[in-house]
mmCIF file with all atom_site columns, C-alpha atoms in Angstrom:
data_model
loop_
_atom_site.group_PDB
_atom_site.id
_atom_site.type_symbol
_atom_site.label_atom_id
_atom_site.label_alt_id
_atom_site.label_comp_id
_atom_site.label_asym_id
_atom_site.label_entity_id
_atom_site.label_seq_id
_atom_site.pdbx_PDB_ins_code
_atom_site.Cartn_x
_atom_site.Cartn_y
_atom_site.Cartn_z
_atom_site.occupancy
_atom_site.B_iso_or_equiv
_atom_site.pdbx_formal_charge
_atom_site.auth_seq_id
_atom_site.auth_comp_id
_atom_site.auth_asym_id
_atom_site.auth_atom_id
_atom_site.pdbx_PDB_model_num
ATOM 1   C CA . ASP A 1 1   ? -4.096  -21.425 4.344   1.00 63.00 ? 1   ASP A CA 1
ATOM 2   C CA . THR A 1 2   ? -6.846  -21.682 6.932   1.00 72.00 ? 2   THR A CA 1
ATOM 3   C CA . GLY A 1 3   ? -9.489  -19.921 4.887   1.00 72.00 ? 3   GLY A CA 1
ATOM 4   C CA . LYS A 1 4   ? -10.162 -17.566 7.808   1.00 69.00 ? 4   LYS A CA 1
ATOM 5   C CA . LEU A 1 5   ? -8.819  -14.422 6.215   1.00 70.00 ? 5   LEU A CA 1
ATOM 6   C CA . ARG A 1 6   ? -8.564  -13.165 2.658   1.00 73.00 ? 6   ARG A CA 1
ATOM 7   C CA . ILE A 1 7   ? -6.280  -10.197 2.127   1.00 74.00 ? 7   ILE A CA 1
ATOM 8   C CA . GLU A 1 8   ? -6.940  -7.752  -0.678  1.00 78.00 ? 8   GLU A CA 1
ATOM 9   C CA . SER A 1 9   ? -5.029  -4.551  -1.177  1.00 80.00 ? 9   SER A CA 1
ATOM 10  C CA . ARG A 1 10  ? -6.793  -1.435  -2.389  1.00 85.00 ? 10  ARG A CA 1
ATOM 11  C CA . MET A 1 11  ? -5.275  1.891   -3.256  1.00 88.00 ? 11  MET A CA 1
ATOM 12  C CA . LEU A 1 12  ? -6.036  4.869   -1.030  1.00 86.00 ? 12  LEU A CA 1
ATOM 13  C CA . PRO A 1 13  ? -3.675  7.695   -1.970  1.00 87.00 ? 13  PRO A CA 1
ATOM 14  C CA . TYR A 1 14  ? -4.709  10.086  0.781   1.00 80.00 ? 14  TYR A CA 1
ATOM 15  C CA . GLU A 1 15  ? -2.538  12.890  -0.576  1.00 84.00 ? 15  GLU A CA 1
ATOM 16  C CA . GLN A 1 16  ? -1.406  13.870  -4.066  1.00 87.00 ? 16  GLN A CA 1
ATOM 17  C CA . ARG A 1 17  ? 2.182   12.663  -3.638  1.00 87.00 ? 17  ARG A CA 1
ATOM 18  C CA . ALA A 1 18  ? 0.871   9.142   -2.929  1.00 89.00 ? 18  ALA A CA 1
ATOM 19  C CA . ASN A 1 19  ? -0.709  8.821   -6.393  1.00 93.00 ? 19  ASN A CA 1
ATOM 20  C CA . PRO A 1 20  ? 2.425   7.460   -8.143  1.00 94.00 ? 20  PRO A CA 1
ATOM 21  C CA . GLY A 1 21  ? 2.661   4.675   -5.569  1.00 93.00 ? 21  GLY A CA 1
ATOM 22  C CA . ALA A 1 22  ? -1.017  3.819   -5.991  1.00 94.00 ? 22  ALA A CA 1
ATOM 23  C CA . LEU A 1 23  ? -0.634  3.709   -9.766  1.00 97.00 ? 23  LEU A CA 1
ATOM 24  C CA . ALA A 1 24  ? 2.531   1.598   -9.442  1.00 97.00 ? 24  ALA A CA 1
ATOM 25  C CA . GLY A 1 25  ? 0.779   -0.899  -7.182  1.00 95.00 ? 25  GLY A CA 1
ATOM 26  C CA . THR A 1 26  ? -2.160  -1.095  -9.566  1.00 97.00 ? 26  THR A CA 1
ATOM 27  C CA . ALA A 1 27  ? 0.077   -1.531  -12.618 1.00 98.00 ? 27  ALA A CA 1
ATOM 28  C CA . ALA A 1 28  ? 2.094   -4.270  -10.912 1.00 97.00 ? 28  ALA A CA 1
ATOM 29  C CA . GLY A 1 29  ? -1.174  -5.945  -9.925  1.00 96.00 ? 29  GLY A CA 1
ATOM 30  C CA . MET A 1 30  ? -2.208  -6.060  -13.575 1.00 97.00 ? 30  MET A CA 1
ATOM 31  C CA . GLN A 1 31  ? 0.688   -8.509  -14.046 1.00 98.00 ? 31  GLN A CA 1
ATOM 32  C CA . GLY A 1 32  ? -0.076  -10.373 -10.804 1.00 96.00 ? 32  GLY A CA 1
ATOM 33  C CA . LYS A 1 33  ? 3.033   -8.838  -9.208  1.00 97.00 ? 33  LYS A CA 1
ATOM 34  C CA . TYR A 1 34  ? 1.560   -6.442  -6.633  1.00 95.00 ? 34  TYR A CA 1
ATOM 35  C CA . TRP A 1 35  ? 2.855   -8.282  -3.567  1.00 93.00 ? 35  TRP A CA 1
ATOM 36  C CA . ASP A 1 36  ? 6.221   -9.045  -5.203  1.00 96.00 ? 36  ASP A CA 1
ATOM 37  C CA . LEU A 1 37  ? 6.766   -5.370  -5.956  1.00 96.00 ? 37  LEU A CA 1
ATOM 38  C CA . ALA A 1 38  ? 5.447   -4.295  -2.553  1.00 93.00 ? 38  ALA A CA 1
ATOM 39  C CA . GLU A 1 39  ? 8.131   -6.436  -0.896  1.00 93.00 ? 39  GLU A CA 1
ATOM 40  C CA . VAL A 1 40  ? 10.730  -4.276  -2.670  1.00 94.00 ? 40  VAL A CA 1
ATOM 41  C CA . MET A 1 41  ? 9.056   -0.877  -2.577  1.00 93.00 ? 41  MET A CA 1
ATOM 42  C CA . TYR A 1 42  ? 7.838   -0.602  1.016   1.00 87.00 ? 42  TYR A CA 1
ATOM 43  C CA . PRO A 1 43  ? 11.337  -0.974  2.493   1.00 88.00 ? 43  PRO A CA 1
ATOM 44  C CA . TYR A 1 44  ? 12.685  1.368   -0.188  1.00 90.00 ? 44  TYR A CA 1
ATOM 45  C CA . ILE A 1 45  ? 10.099  4.106   0.458   1.00 87.00 ? 45  ILE A CA 1
ATOM 46  C CA . THR A 1 46  ? 10.583  3.917   4.238   1.00 82.00 ? 46  THR A CA 1
ATOM 47  C CA . GLY A 1 47  ? 14.364  3.856   3.954   1.00 84.00 ? 47  GLY A CA 1
ATOM 48  C CA . GLY A 1 48  ? 14.397  0.405   5.530   1.00 80.00 ? 48  GLY A CA 1
ATOM 49  C CA . ALA A 1 49  ? 12.712  1.637   8.704   1.00 70.00 ? 49  ALA A CA 1
ATOM 50  C CA . GLU A 1 50  ? 9.680   0.068   10.300  1.00 67.00 ? 50  GLU A CA 1
ATOM 51  C CA . PRO A 1 51  ? 6.571   2.255   10.405  1.00 63.00 ? 51  PRO A CA 1
ATOM 52  C CA . ARG A 1 52  ? 6.545   4.479   13.481  1.00 63.00 ? 52  ARG A CA 1
ATOM 53  C CA . PHE A 1 53  ? 3.684   4.035   15.918  1.00 60.00 ? 53  PHE A CA 1
ATOM 54  C CA . ASP A 1 54  ? 5.294   5.835   18.849  1.00 65.00 ? 54  ASP A CA 1
ATOM 55  C CA . GLY A 1 55  ? 3.775   9.223   18.048  1.00 67.00 ? 55  GLY A CA 1
ATOM 56  C CA . ALA A 1 56  ? 7.204   10.765  17.536  1.00 74.00 ? 56  ALA A CA 1
ATOM 57  C CA . GLU A 1 57  ? 7.521   13.089  14.585  1.00 78.00 ? 57  GLU A CA 1
ATOM 58  C CA . PRO A 1 58  ? 10.243  12.279  12.050  1.00 80.00 ? 58  PRO A CA 1
ATOM 59  C CA . SER A 1 59  ? 12.992  14.831  11.659  1.00 83.00 ? 59  SER A CA 1
ATOM 60  C CA . ALA A 1 60  ? 12.986  17.280  8.771   1.00 88.00 ? 60  ALA A CA 1
ATOM 61  C CA . ALA A 1 61  ? 15.843  15.353  7.156   1.00 89.00 ? 61  ALA A CA 1
ATOM 62  C CA . GLU A 1 62  ? 13.928  12.062  7.483   1.00 85.00 ? 62  GLU A CA 1
ATOM 63  C CA . MET A 1 63  ? 10.835  13.600  5.886   1.00 85.00 ? 63  MET A CA 1
ATOM 64  C CA . THR A 1 64  ? 12.850  15.136  3.051   1.00 88.00 ? 64  THR A CA 1
ATOM 65  C CA . ALA A 1 65  ? 14.458  11.764  2.288   1.00 89.00 ? 65  ALA A CA 1
ATOM 66  C CA . TYR A 1 66  ? 11.087  10.009  2.520   1.00 86.00 ? 66  TYR A CA 1
ATOM 67  C CA . HIS A 1 67  ? 9.450   12.464  0.113   1.00 88.00 ? 67  HIS A CA 1
ATOM 68  C CA . GLN A 1 68  ? 12.353  12.118  -2.317  1.00 91.00 ? 68  GLN A CA 1
ATOM 69  C CA . ARG A 1 69  ? 12.057  8.304   -2.327  1.00 91.00 ? 69  ARG A CA 1
ATOM 70  C CA . GLN A 1 70  ? 8.285   8.650   -2.766  1.00 90.00 ? 70  GLN A CA 1
ATOM 71  C CA . SER A 1 71  ? 8.661   10.911  -5.810  1.00 92.00 ? 71  SER A CA 1
ATOM 72  C CA . GLU A 1 72  ? 7.594   9.516   -9.145  1.00 95.00 ? 72  GLU A CA 1
ATOM 73  C CA . PRO A 1 73  ? 11.081  9.645   -10.760 1.00 96.00 ? 73  PRO A CA 1
ATOM 74  C CA . ALA A 1 74  ? 12.756  7.914   -7.810  1.00 95.00 ? 74  ALA A CA 1
ATOM 75  C CA . MET A 1 75  ? 10.058  5.234   -7.546  1.00 95.00 ? 75  MET A CA 1
ATOM 76  C CA . LEU A 1 76  ? 10.059  4.465   -11.253 1.00 97.00 ? 76  LEU A CA 1
ATOM 77  C CA . THR A 1 77  ? 13.856  4.202   -11.242 1.00 97.00 ? 77  THR A CA 1
ATOM 78  C CA . LYS A 1 78  ? 13.718  1.753   -8.325  1.00 96.00 ? 78  LYS A CA 1
ATOM 79  C CA . ILE A 1 79  ? 10.975  -0.266  -10.017 1.00 97.00 ? 79  ILE A CA 1
ATOM 80  C CA . GLN A 1 80  ? 12.967  -0.431  -13.266 1.00 98.00 ? 80  GLN A CA 1
ATOM 81  C CA . GLU A 1 81  ? 16.051  -1.595  -11.325 1.00 97.00 ? 81  GLU A CA 1
ATOM 82  C CA . SER A 1 82  ? 13.975  -4.269  -9.549  1.00 97.00 ? 82  SER A CA 1
ATOM 83  C CA . ALA A 1 83  ? 11.725  -5.398  -12.403 1.00 97.00 ? 83  ALA A CA 1
ATOM 84  C CA . ASP A 1 84  ? 13.697  -8.507  -13.372 1.00 96.00 ? 84  ASP A CA 1
ATOM 85  C CA . ASP A 1 85  ? 14.063  -9.584  -9.735  1.00 96.00 ? 85  ASP A CA 1
ATOM 86  C CA . VAL A 1 86  ? 10.298  -9.537  -9.181  1.00 96.00 ? 86  VAL A CA 1
ATOM 87  C CA . GLY A 1 87  ? 9.373   -10.893 -12.628 1.00 97.00 ? 87  GLY A CA 1
ATOM 88  C CA . LEU A 1 88  ? 7.840   -7.635  -13.810 1.00 97.00 ? 88  LEU A CA 1
ATOM 89  C CA . ASP A 1 89  ? 7.755   -6.764  -17.515 1.00 98.00 ? 89  ASP A CA 1
ATOM 90  C CA . PHE A 1 90  ? 8.810   -3.119  -17.143 1.00 98.00 ? 90  PHE A CA 1
ATOM 91  C CA . ASP A 1 91  ? 7.585   -1.981  -20.576 1.00 98.00 ? 91  ASP A CA 1
ATOM 92  C CA . GLN A 1 92  ? 4.154   -3.480  -19.910 1.00 98.00 ? 92  GLN A CA 1
ATOM 93  C CA . PHE A 1 93  ? 4.263   -1.987  -16.393 1.00 98.00 ? 93  PHE A CA 1
ATOM 94  C CA . MET A 1 94  ? 4.858   1.509   -17.802 1.00 98.00 ? 94  MET A CA 1
ATOM 95  C CA . GLY A 1 95  ? 2.007   1.122   -20.271 1.00 98.00 ? 95  GLY A CA 1
ATOM 96  C CA . ASP A 1 96  ? -0.303  0.027   -17.465 1.00 98.00 ? 96  ASP A CA 1
ATOM 97  C CA . TYR A 1 97  ? 1.044   2.723   -15.103 1.00 98.00 ? 97  TYR A CA 1
ATOM 98  C CA . ARG A 1 98  ? 0.112   5.445   -17.584 1.00 98.00 ? 98  ARG A CA 1
ATOM 99  C CA . SER A 1 99  ? -3.204  3.827   -18.592 1.00 98.00 ? 99  SER A CA 1
ATOM 100 C CA . THR A 1 100 ? -6.701  5.118   -18.037 1.00 98.00 ? 100 THR A CA 1
ATOM 101 C CA . GLU A 1 101 ? -7.549  1.680   -16.643 1.00 98.00 ? 101 GLU A CA 1
ATOM 102 C CA . ALA A 1 102 ? -5.040  2.051   -13.783 1.00 98.00 ? 102 ALA A CA 1
ATOM 103 C CA . ALA A 1 103 ? -6.149  5.630   -13.056 1.00 97.00 ? 103 ALA A CA 1
ATOM 104 C CA . ASN A 1 104 ? -9.794  4.546   -13.014 1.00 98.00 ? 104 ASN A CA 1
ATOM 105 C CA . GLN A 1 105 ? -9.021  1.645   -10.657 1.00 97.00 ? 105 GLN A CA 1
ATOM 106 C CA . VAL A 1 106 ? -7.178  3.936   -8.215  1.00 96.00 ? 106 VAL A CA 1
ATOM 107 C CA . ALA A 1 107 ? -10.077 6.399   -8.359  1.00 96.00 ? 107 ALA A CA 1
ATOM 108 C CA . ALA A 1 108 ? -12.613 3.610   -7.708  1.00 96.00 ? 108 ALA A CA 1
ATOM 109 C CA . ASP A 1 109 ? -10.566 2.247   -4.784  1.00 93.00 ? 109 ASP A CA 1
ATOM 110 C CA . THR A 1 110 ? -10.283 5.748   -3.333  1.00 92.00 ? 110 THR A CA 1
ATOM 111 C CA . ARG A 1 111 ? -14.039 6.355   -3.629  1.00 93.00 ? 111 ARG A CA 1
ATOM 112 C CA . MET A 1 112 ? -14.720 3.022   -1.933  1.00 92.00 ? 112 MET A CA 1
ATOM 113 C CA . GLY A 1 113 ? -12.296 3.773   0.906   1.00 90.00 ? 113 GLY A CA 1
ATOM 114 C CA . ASN A 1 114 ? -13.715 7.250   1.394   1.00 90.00 ? 114 ASN A CA 1
ATOM 115 C CA . SER A 1 115 ? -17.292 5.895   1.400   1.00 92.00 ? 115 SER A CA 1
ATOM 116 C CA . ILE A 1 116 ? -16.313 3.592   4.274   1.00 89.00 ? 116 ILE A CA 1
ATOM 117 C CA . GLY A 1 117 ? -14.805 6.570   6.095   1.00 88.00 ? 117 GLY A CA 1
ATOM 118 C CA . PHE A 1 118 ? -11.125 5.798   5.601   1.00 88.00 ? 118 PHE A CA 1
ATOM 119 C CA . THR A 1 119 ? -8.880  8.840   5.314   1.00 81.00 ? 119 THR A CA 1
ATOM 120 C CA . SER A 1 120 ? -5.480  7.254   5.962   1.00 78.00 ? 120 SER A CA 1
ATOM 121 C CA . THR A 1 121 ? -3.656  3.950   5.888   1.00 78.00 ? 121 THR A CA 1
ATOM 122 C CA . PRO A 1 122 ? -3.399  1.300   7.131   1.00 79.00 ? 122 PRO A CA 1
ATOM 123 C CA . ALA A 1 123 ? -7.113  0.611   7.154   1.00 83.00 ? 123 ALA A CA 1
ATOM 124 C CA . MET A 1 124 ? -9.051  -2.589  6.691   1.00 85.00 ? 124 MET A CA 1
ATOM 125 C CA . VAL A 1 125 ? -12.440 -4.232  6.672   1.00 85.00 ? 125 VAL A CA 1
ATOM 126 C CA . VAL A 1 126 ? -12.626 -7.630  8.323   1.00 82.00 ? 126 VAL A CA 1
ATOM 127 C CA . ASN A 1 127 ? -15.899 -9.567  8.248   1.00 79.00 ? 127 ASN A CA 1
ATOM 128 C CA . GLY A 1 128 ? -17.718 -6.340  7.469   1.00 81.00 ? 128 GLY A CA 1
ATOM 129 C CA . VAL A 1 129 ? -16.115 -4.382  10.326  1.00 82.00 ? 129 VAL A CA 1
ATOM 130 C CA . PRO A 1 130 ? -14.158 -1.319  9.117   1.00 85.00 ? 130 PRO A CA 1
ATOM 131 C CA . GLN A 1 131 ? -11.186 -0.131  11.147  1.00 85.00 ? 131 GLN A CA 1
ATOM 132 C CA . GLY A 1 132 ? -8.398  2.332   10.508  1.00 81.00 ? 132 GLY A CA 1
ATOM 133 C CA . GLY A 1 133 ? -6.053  4.591   12.390  1.00 76.00 ? 133 GLY A CA 1
ATOM 134 C CA . PHE A 1 134 ? -4.011  1.839   13.983  1.00 75.00 ? 134 PHE A CA 1
ATOM 135 C CA . SER A 1 135 ? -1.486  3.187   16.488  1.00 71.00 ? 135 SER A CA 1
ATOM 136 C CA . SER A 1 136 ? 0.605   0.015   16.721  1.00 76.00 ? 136 SER A CA 1
ATOM 137 C CA . TYR A 1 137 ? 1.045   -3.476  15.345  1.00 79.00 ? 137 TYR A CA 1
ATOM 138 C CA . GLU A 1 138 ? -0.444  -4.682  18.616  1.00 84.00 ? 138 GLU A CA 1
ATOM 139 C CA . SER A 1 139 ? -3.664  -2.700  18.063  1.00 84.00 ? 139 SER A CA 1
ATOM 140 C CA . MET A 1 140 ? -3.933  -4.132  14.550  1.00 84.00 ? 140 MET A CA 1
ATOM 141 C CA . ASP A 1 141 ? -3.379  -7.666  15.904  1.00 88.00 ? 141 ASP A CA 1
ATOM 142 C CA . GLU A 1 142 ? -5.933  -7.089  18.675  1.00 89.00 ? 142 GLU A CA 1
ATOM 143 C CA . PHE A 1 143 ? -8.551  -5.947  16.144  1.00 87.00 ? 143 PHE A CA 1
ATOM 144 C CA . LEU A 1 144 ? -7.941  -8.953  13.891  1.00 86.00 ? 144 LEU A CA 1
ATOM 145 C CA . THR A 1 145 ? -8.005  -11.376 16.819  1.00 88.00 ? 145 THR A CA 1
ATOM 146 C CA . GLN A 1 146 ? -11.293 -9.969  18.144  1.00 87.00 ? 146 GLN A CA 1
ATOM 147 C CA . VAL A 1 147 ? -13.056 -9.932  14.791  1.00 83.00 ? 147 VAL A CA 1
ATOM 148 C CA . LEU A 1 148 ? -11.880 -13.421 13.845  1.00 81.00 ? 148 LEU A CA 1
ATOM 149 C CA . ALA A 1 149 ? -12.832 -14.802 17.277  1.00 85.00 ? 149 ALA A CA 1
ATOM 150 C CA . SER A 1 150 ? -16.318 -13.293 17.026  1.00 83.00 ? 150 SER A CA 1
ATOM 151 C CA . SER A 1 151 ? -16.797 -14.845 13.604  1.00 76.00 ? 151 SER A CA 1
ATOM 152 C CA . GLU A 1 152 ? -15.891 -18.282 14.964  1.00 74.00 ? 152 GLU A CA 1
ATOM 153 C CA . THR A 1 153 ? -18.533 -18.055 17.693  1.00 70.00 ? 153 THR A CA 1
ATOM 154 C CA . ALA A 1 154 ? -21.259 -16.747 15.384  1.00 59.00 ? 154 ALA A CA 1
#
């Protein structure tokens, strides 16, 4: 821990079908298990594939499978199957998932992201500099390197 970067995750469900994932992340976070659950769910949702930055469109079959894994019933089944492995109390998770508190937090995160100008993910603010729309891991790394370097010389 160098103290140079603090990572916070906020929910920005940029389309309706992303809401269950945002609520799931928020509910897991209420137990301090956001990152633990994310380590299970991101590979599950993507089918084990790395995010594509090559501009190529996924096939219809790939998109159908992706949308099925992203559906609320499929996600909740996967979370229930993984709850013990990540130390998540599933009954508490479901209560939080369906709570007004979780819905309000997702709505607040979304308003904040939209006020910054974010309309998709991944997006981030580093040392007050907002950036989104990354086309590659390299572009994300370049942004972080530049912002962190400028903060060291300031």
